[in-house]
Short mmCIF file of C-alpha atoms in Angstrom, two decimals:
data_model
loop_
_atom_site.label_atom_id
_atom_site.label_comp_id
_atom_site.label_asym_id
_atom_site.label_seq_id
_atom_site.Cartn_x
_atom_site.Cartn_y
_atom_site.Cartn_z
CA PHE A 23 -0.24 -0.35 0.23
CA TYR A 24 1.36 3.37 -0.98
CA SER A 25 -0.14 6.49 0.04
CA LYS A 26 -0.40 9.50 -1.85
CA LYS A 27 2.69 11.24 -1.53
CA SER A 28 4.49 8.22 -2.12
CA ARG A 29 3.11 7.89 -5.28
CA ALA A 30 3.56 11.51 -6.03
CA GLU A 31 7.11 11.22 -5.27
CA MET A 32 7.27 7.70 -7.44
CA ARG A 33 5.58 9.37 -11.03
CA LYS A 34 8.37 12.78 -10.48
CA ARG A 35 11.58 10.38 -10.47
CA LYS A 36 9.68 8.44 -13.65
CA ARG A 37 9.56 11.59 -15.76
CA LYS A 38 12.56 12.71 -14.47
CA ASN A 39 14.34 9.33 -16.05
CA GLU A 40 12.57 9.89 -18.78
CA LYS A 41 13.63 13.46 -19.29
CA VAL A 42 17.52 12.60 -18.71
CA THR A 43 17.25 9.55 -21.66
CA SER A 44 15.11 11.76 -24.35
CA GLN A 45 18.19 14.18 -23.62
CA SER A 46 20.94 11.88 -23.69
CA GLN A 47 19.83 10.05 -27.37
CA SER A 48 19.33 13.74 -28.82
CA GLN A 49 22.82 14.03 -27.95
CA ARG A 50 24.25 10.86 -29.19
CA PRO A 51 25.99 12.02 -32.92
CA ASP A 52 24.62 10.16 -35.87
CA ARG A 53 27.27 7.89 -37.75
CA SER A 54 25.75 8.44 -40.92
CA SER A 55 26.05 12.48 -41.25
CA GLN A 56 29.81 11.49 -40.47
CA PRO A 57 32.00 11.80 -43.83
CA GLU A 58 33.20 8.59 -45.36
CA SER A 59 36.79 9.56 -44.44
CA GLU A 60 36.66 10.27 -40.80
CA ASN A 61 34.99 6.43 -40.76
CA THR A 62 37.45 5.07 -42.73
CA ASP A 63 40.44 6.20 -40.43
CA THR A 64 37.98 4.89 -37.60
CA ARG A 65 38.71 1.42 -38.47
CA THR A 66 42.22 1.63 -40.11
CA LYS A 67 42.66 2.83 -36.09
CA ALA A 68 40.93 -0.14 -34.79
CA LEU A 69 42.66 -2.62 -37.20
CA GLU A 70 46.01 -1.16 -36.28
CA THR A 71 44.81 -1.65 -32.37
CA ASN A 72 44.26 -5.52 -32.90
CA ILE A 73 47.12 -6.04 -35.34
CA PRO A 74 50.51 -7.83 -32.83
CA THR A 75 54.12 -6.58 -33.28
CA SER A 76 56.36 -9.19 -35.19
CA THR A 77 58.45 -8.74 -32.05
CA SER A 78 55.88 -9.99 -29.76
CA THR A 79 55.57 -13.50 -31.84
CA SER A 80 59.35 -13.98 -32.42
CA THR A 81 60.32 -13.72 -28.24
CA GLN A 82 57.83 -16.77 -27.71
CA PRO A 83 60.05 -19.62 -26.44
CA GLN A 84 59.69 -22.81 -28.54
CA ALA A 85 59.51 -26.41 -27.29
CA ALA A 86 61.98 -28.41 -27.46
CA PRO A 87 61.57 -31.77 -29.47
CA THR A 88 60.54 -34.88 -27.51
CA PRO A 89 63.09 -37.50 -27.67
CA THR A 90 61.94 -40.63 -28.73
CA THR A 91 62.22 -44.35 -28.02
CA ARG A 92 61.25 -46.65 -30.87
CA VAL A 93 60.49 -50.34 -30.30
CA SER A 94 59.87 -52.75 -33.19
CA ILE A 95 57.35 -55.08 -32.76
CA PRO A 96 58.40 -58.80 -33.62
CA PRO A 97 55.75 -60.78 -36.45
CA ASP A 98 54.41 -63.94 -34.96
CA LEU A 99 52.63 -62.67 -31.98
CA THR A 100 49.37 -63.02 -30.14
CA SER A 101 47.44 -59.87 -28.83
CA THR A 102 47.92 -61.10 -25.61
CA GLN A 103 51.95 -61.73 -26.20
CA ALA A 104 51.86 -58.92 -28.29
CA ARG A 105 50.60 -56.76 -25.17
CA LYS A 106 52.69 -58.18 -22.58
CA PHE A 107 55.61 -57.49 -25.01
CA ARG A 108 54.92 -53.48 -25.03
CA LYS A 109 54.25 -54.12 -21.86
CA ASP A 110 57.68 -54.99 -20.78
CA ALA A 111 59.38 -52.80 -23.43
CA ARG A 112 57.95 -49.91 -21.78
CA ARG A 113 59.44 -50.86 -18.29
CA THR A 114 62.65 -51.49 -19.92
CA ALA A 115 62.46 -48.13 -22.10
CA ARG A 116 61.65 -46.22 -18.90
CA LYS A 117 64.66 -47.32 -16.79
CA GLU A 118 67.12 -46.56 -19.72
CA HIS A 119 66.01 -43.39 -20.75
CA ALA A 120 63.25 -41.98 -18.61
CA GLN A 121 62.53 -38.70 -20.48
CA HIS A 122 61.90 -40.39 -23.96
CA THR A 123 58.61 -40.84 -25.60
CA VAL A 124 57.93 -44.68 -26.03
CA VAL A 125 57.09 -45.42 -29.84
CA PHE A 126 56.55 -49.10 -31.19
CA LEU A 127 56.66 -49.99 -35.03
CA ASN A 128 54.81 -52.68 -36.52
CA PRO A 129 56.60 -55.23 -38.71
CA ASP A 130 55.64 -53.38 -41.48
CA GLY A 131 57.72 -49.93 -40.18
CA SER A 132 54.92 -48.23 -39.71
CA ILE A 133 53.88 -47.13 -36.06
CA PHE A 134 51.81 -48.86 -34.22
CA ASN A 135 49.00 -47.28 -32.40
CA ASP A 136 47.13 -49.27 -29.46
CA GLY A 137 44.90 -45.67 -28.79
CA THR A 138 46.91 -44.93 -25.86
CA ALA A 139 50.21 -43.47 -27.81
CA SER A 140 49.78 -39.46 -28.18
CA THR A 141 49.70 -38.43 -31.89
CA GLU A 142 52.90 -36.92 -31.88
CA THR A 143 55.00 -39.87 -32.86
CA GLU A 144 56.08 -38.52 -36.25
CA GLN A 145 58.92 -36.56 -35.35
CA THR A 146 61.47 -35.01 -37.88
CA ASP A 147 64.82 -35.79 -38.36
CA THR A 148 66.44 -33.28 -35.67
CA THR A 149 64.56 -35.82 -32.92
CA ASP A 150 66.87 -37.32 -30.73
CA THR A 151 65.56 -41.13 -31.95
CA THR A 152 67.11 -44.30 -30.08
CA ASP A 153 65.89 -47.69 -31.65
CA VAL A 154 65.65 -50.91 -29.44
CA ILE A 155 64.66 -54.07 -30.59
CA THR A 156 64.07 -56.43 -28.10
CA SER A 157 64.05 -60.77 -28.35
CA LEU A 158 60.93 -62.74 -28.32
CA PRO A 159 59.37 -63.24 -24.99
CA LYS A 160 60.20 -66.46 -23.83
CA LYS A 161 57.63 -68.64 -23.17
CA LYS A 162 57.17 -70.26 -20.46
CA LYS A 163 57.04 -74.41 -20.48
CA ARG A 164 53.44 -75.71 -19.88
CA LYS A 165 53.68 -78.25 -17.02
CA GLU A 166 51.92 -81.49 -17.98
CA PHE A 167 49.87 -83.57 -15.79
CA PRO A 168 49.41 -87.52 -15.85
CA ARG A 169 46.00 -88.72 -17.33
CA ILE A 170 43.76 -90.29 -14.99
CA ASN A 171 43.45 -93.39 -18.02
CA ASP A 172 46.96 -93.73 -17.93
CA LEU A 173 47.16 -94.07 -14.30
CA LEU A 174 44.10 -96.28 -14.24
CA ALA A 175 46.03 -98.55 -17.04
CA GLU A 176 49.73 -98.68 -15.30
CA GLN A 177 47.89 -99.84 -12.00
CA VAL A 178 46.07 -102.74 -13.58
CA THR A 179 48.95 -103.36 -15.11
CA GLU A 180 51.18 -103.22 -12.48
CA LYS A 181 48.58 -105.77 -9.75
CA LYS A 182 48.47 -107.83 -12.65
CA ARG A 183 52.22 -108.60 -12.99
CA MET A 184 52.45 -108.88 -8.68
CA GLU A 185 49.42 -111.62 -9.72
CA LYS A 186 51.68 -113.27 -11.56
CA GLN A 187 54.89 -113.11 -9.31
CA LYS A 188 53.26 -114.28 -6.17
CA SER A 189 51.89 -117.10 -8.64
CA LEU A 190 55.27 -118.16 -9.49
CA GLU A 191 56.86 -118.04 -6.42
CA SER A 192 54.01 -120.02 -4.59
CA GLN A 193 54.82 -122.77 -7.35
CA GLN A 194 58.31 -122.40 -6.67
CA ALA A 195 57.82 -123.42 -3.16
CA LYS A 196 56.49 -126.60 -3.83
CA ILE A 197 59.67 -128.24 -5.71
CA PRO A 198 61.88 -129.61 -2.98
CA LEU A 199 65.16 -128.54 -2.32
CA GLU A 200 67.27 -131.54 -3.75
CA ILE A 201 65.55 -130.91 -7.02
CA ARG A 202 66.63 -127.37 -7.13
CA ASP A 203 70.24 -128.26 -6.41
CA LEU A 204 70.56 -130.04 -9.55
CA HIS A 205 69.34 -127.10 -12.11
CA VAL A 206 72.06 -124.95 -12.90
CA ALA A 207 71.78 -121.81 -15.57
CA LEU A 208 74.16 -121.07 -18.37
CA ASP A 209 74.80 -117.63 -19.78
CA CYS A 210 77.41 -117.37 -22.42
CA GLU A 211 78.69 -113.89 -23.56
CA MET A 212 79.81 -113.61 -27.06
CA VAL A 213 81.72 -110.96 -28.77
CA GLY A 214 82.59 -110.36 -32.42
CA THR A 215 86.51 -110.42 -33.40
CA GLY A 216 89.02 -110.01 -36.45
CA ILE A 217 89.47 -106.88 -38.54
CA ASP A 218 85.76 -106.54 -39.42
CA GLY A 219 84.24 -107.67 -36.25
CA LYS A 220 82.56 -110.52 -37.89
CA ASN A 221 83.82 -113.48 -36.13
CA SER A 222 82.29 -114.35 -33.06
CA ALA A 223 84.29 -115.73 -29.93
CA LEU A 224 83.21 -116.94 -26.48
CA ALA A 225 84.14 -114.33 -24.11
CA ARG A 226 82.30 -114.98 -20.66
CA VAL A 227 80.68 -117.99 -19.13
CA SER A 228 78.56 -117.60 -15.91
CA LEU A 229 76.96 -120.03 -13.69
CA ILE A 230 74.03 -120.18 -11.31
CA GLY A 231 72.27 -122.30 -9.27
CA TRP A 232 68.45 -122.23 -8.09
CA GLU A 233 69.10 -119.26 -5.42
CA GLY A 234 73.13 -119.69 -5.17
CA PRO A 235 75.86 -117.18 -5.92
CA THR A 236 76.79 -116.61 -9.71
CA THR A 237 79.98 -118.14 -10.70
CA GLN A 238 81.87 -116.18 -14.15
CA ILE A 239 84.58 -117.83 -16.20
CA LEU A 240 86.31 -115.58 -18.37
CA LEU A 241 87.94 -116.67 -21.58
#
């Protein structure tokens, strides 16, 4: 709620503001009435103020080229092996050349881009470049485990052999000692003689009883 006095003061300030605005618009110079030469001079001065001087550009320091270490990727590598190769090569290059940028080369000589390398890989001839060609990664020997079927087959074979040996021993135990002493085993060893070694000659004879010691006769 405004009183009559307040509304009168508000109308007075409004008329005063409208009067000041009309006076400022009447005093504004008309650009269309100015001569063409004055407009041209004004535009020329504006352009001169915006043109940078040659001394300001020449004083800007130029960035030094980044040294690069180039690594050739060996051919015939799977994606997993190539990824591991690049990882090891980066680690080795950073140890030897900490300030260098690592760039990988494909077997055909083109630059490999895995999405993580920067686009500034193509350097000029003045760039300090170190070529590094590392060997293929060593393949780990795969540990082989025996097959279950092979283990079961060996177990069955060993069981049959033990049963056969036990049966043979039980049969031999039934033979009397007198008959055992009558049996002698004879083993002969032959050797080749002559220039060509085609002539056979008896070299050694071994005699053994049923369970007795071995007797060797050298000829």
